Short mmCIF file of C-alpha atoms in Angstrom, two decimals:
data_model
loop_
_atom_site.label_atom_id
_atom_site.label_comp_id
_atom_site.label_asym_id
_atom_site.label_seq_id
_atom_site.Cartn_x
_atom_site.Cartn_y
_atom_site.Cartn_z
CA TYR A 1 -125.64 74.18 -124.33
CA GLU A 2 -126.07 76.14 -121.92
CA ALA A 3 -126.93 79.96 -120.83
CA GLY A 4 -124.12 81.69 -120.20
CA GLY A 5 -121.92 79.42 -122.04
CA LEU A 6 -119.79 80.33 -124.26
CA TYR A 7 -118.71 76.91 -127.06
CA ILE A 8 -116.47 77.56 -130.80
CA ILE A 9 -118.52 76.20 -132.91
CA LEU A 10 -117.60 74.03 -136.52
CA SER A 11 -119.31 73.81 -139.54
CA LEU A 12 -118.34 71.89 -142.97
CA LEU A 13 -117.65 73.65 -145.63
CA PRO A 14 -117.46 72.55 -149.55
CA ASN A 15 -114.28 71.87 -149.54
CA ASP A 16 -114.09 69.28 -147.48
CA GLY A 17 -112.62 72.64 -144.43
CA MET A 18 -113.75 73.65 -141.25
CA HIS A 19 -115.15 77.05 -140.48
CA TRP A 20 -115.02 77.59 -136.72
CA GLY A 21 -116.73 80.33 -135.11
CA LEU A 22 -117.50 81.60 -131.63
CA PHE A 23 -121.01 81.19 -129.83
CA LEU A 24 -122.18 83.35 -125.89
CA MET A 25 -125.39 81.26 -125.19
CA VAL A 26 -127.53 84.60 -124.01
CA SER A 27 -130.79 82.65 -123.05
CA HIS A 28 -132.17 78.91 -124.64
CA PRO A 29 -132.35 79.18 -127.18
CA TRP A 30 -131.53 82.72 -128.25
CA GLY A 31 -127.39 83.63 -128.15
CA ASN A 32 -124.51 85.21 -130.26
CA VAL A 33 -122.89 83.94 -133.26
CA TYR A 34 -119.42 85.96 -133.57
CA ASN A 35 -117.30 84.47 -137.06
CA ALA A 36 -114.97 85.99 -139.23
CA THR A 37 -115.54 85.17 -143.40
CA ASP A 38 -114.13 85.64 -146.12
CA SER A 39 -117.40 84.96 -147.90
CA SER A 40 -117.34 88.85 -149.97
CA GLY A 41 -113.73 88.06 -150.91
CA GLU A 42 -112.30 90.85 -148.24
CA TRP A 43 -112.18 89.06 -144.44
CA VAL A 44 -114.77 90.72 -141.79
CA LEU A 45 -116.12 90.24 -138.69
CA GLU A 46 -120.02 88.49 -138.69
CA GLU A 47 -121.63 89.02 -135.24
CA HIS A 48 -125.64 88.13 -134.37
CA MET A 49 -128.08 87.47 -132.10
CA THR A 50 -130.01 84.25 -133.17
CA GLU A 51 -132.11 80.96 -132.03
CA ASN A 52 -130.81 78.35 -134.70
CA VAL A 53 -127.36 77.49 -132.93
CA VAL A 54 -128.53 75.18 -130.80
CA GLY A 55 -131.00 72.65 -133.58
CA SER A 56 -128.42 73.48 -136.41
CA GLN A 57 -128.02 70.58 -138.67
CA SER A 58 -124.47 72.22 -139.99
CA ILE A 59 -123.23 72.53 -136.48
CA ILE A 60 -121.15 69.09 -136.57
CA VAL A 61 -118.49 70.76 -133.30
CA ALA A 62 -119.43 72.75 -130.06
CA LEU A 63 -116.60 72.78 -127.61
CA GLN A 64 -117.88 74.78 -124.04
CA ILE A 65 -114.67 76.38 -123.41
CA GLY A 66 -116.69 79.05 -120.58
CA SER A 67 -119.68 78.45 -118.25
CA GLY A 68 -121.74 81.04 -116.16
CA ILE A 69 -121.01 84.00 -118.24
CA ASP A 70 -123.46 86.52 -116.56
CA GLU A 71 -125.04 89.72 -117.88
CA SER A 72 -122.13 92.44 -116.75
CA GLN A 73 -119.61 89.46 -118.26
CA SER A 74 -121.70 88.68 -121.99
CA THR A 75 -121.02 92.51 -122.08
CA ALA A 76 -117.28 92.67 -121.44
CA VAL A 77 -117.14 89.46 -123.47
CA HIS A 78 -118.90 90.26 -126.71
CA GLY A 79 -116.35 93.61 -126.05
CA ILE A 80 -113.22 91.78 -126.49
CA ILE A 81 -114.98 89.63 -129.09
CA THR A 82 -115.59 92.28 -131.51
CA SER A 83 -112.33 93.92 -130.84
CA THR A 84 -110.25 91.97 -132.08
CA PRO A 85 -108.84 91.99 -135.40
CA VAL A 86 -109.11 90.82 -138.98
CA LEU A 87 -106.55 90.89 -141.78
CA ARG A 88 -109.02 92.20 -144.21
CA GLN A 89 -106.69 91.72 -146.74
CA GLY A 90 -105.88 87.86 -145.57
CA GLY A 91 -102.11 87.57 -144.89
CA PHE A 92 -99.54 85.69 -143.04
CA VAL A 93 -100.12 84.87 -139.24
CA ALA A 94 -96.10 84.35 -137.45
CA ARG A 95 -98.38 83.90 -134.45
CA TRP A 96 -100.06 80.83 -135.39
CA ASN A 97 -97.50 79.97 -138.21
CA GLU A 98 -100.53 80.28 -140.78
CA ASN A 99 -102.40 82.49 -143.18
CA PHE A 100 -105.18 83.92 -141.31
CA ARG A 101 -108.88 82.39 -141.54
CA CYS A 102 -110.79 81.73 -139.37
CA ARG A 103 -109.75 79.97 -137.07
CA VAL A 104 -106.63 82.35 -136.91
CA TRP A 105 -109.44 84.64 -135.62
CA VAL A 106 -110.96 82.55 -133.20
CA LYS A 107 -106.99 80.86 -131.62
CA ASP A 108 -106.50 85.26 -131.56
CA ALA A 109 -110.39 85.66 -130.17
CA ILE A 110 -110.15 83.22 -127.22
CA GLU A 111 -106.59 84.66 -126.33
CA ARG A 112 -107.81 88.05 -125.78
CA LEU A 113 -110.05 86.34 -122.91
#
């Protein structure tokens, strides 16, 4: 992981599926995690600063998709990511030909960036 890096992060779900999210590293080991989750019964965006991604045992893939994101750019990136719509009730998303899930939200966010 590098400061100013943007990553797609994948972790295993109990049903052998994958949970997708985004991680924007601010300053080692700190960064913002963004992910759509339905743990409360409705899909919502969770976003928080953490120092736990770098040493996480549950993240099995971290694919760097951006680098050199400085402080002013990270504000813009944060705004774009957090404004990516979350379909609270889920449903089929024709653009991606699949039901709304965390993966669909990540693909939408990346496309907006």
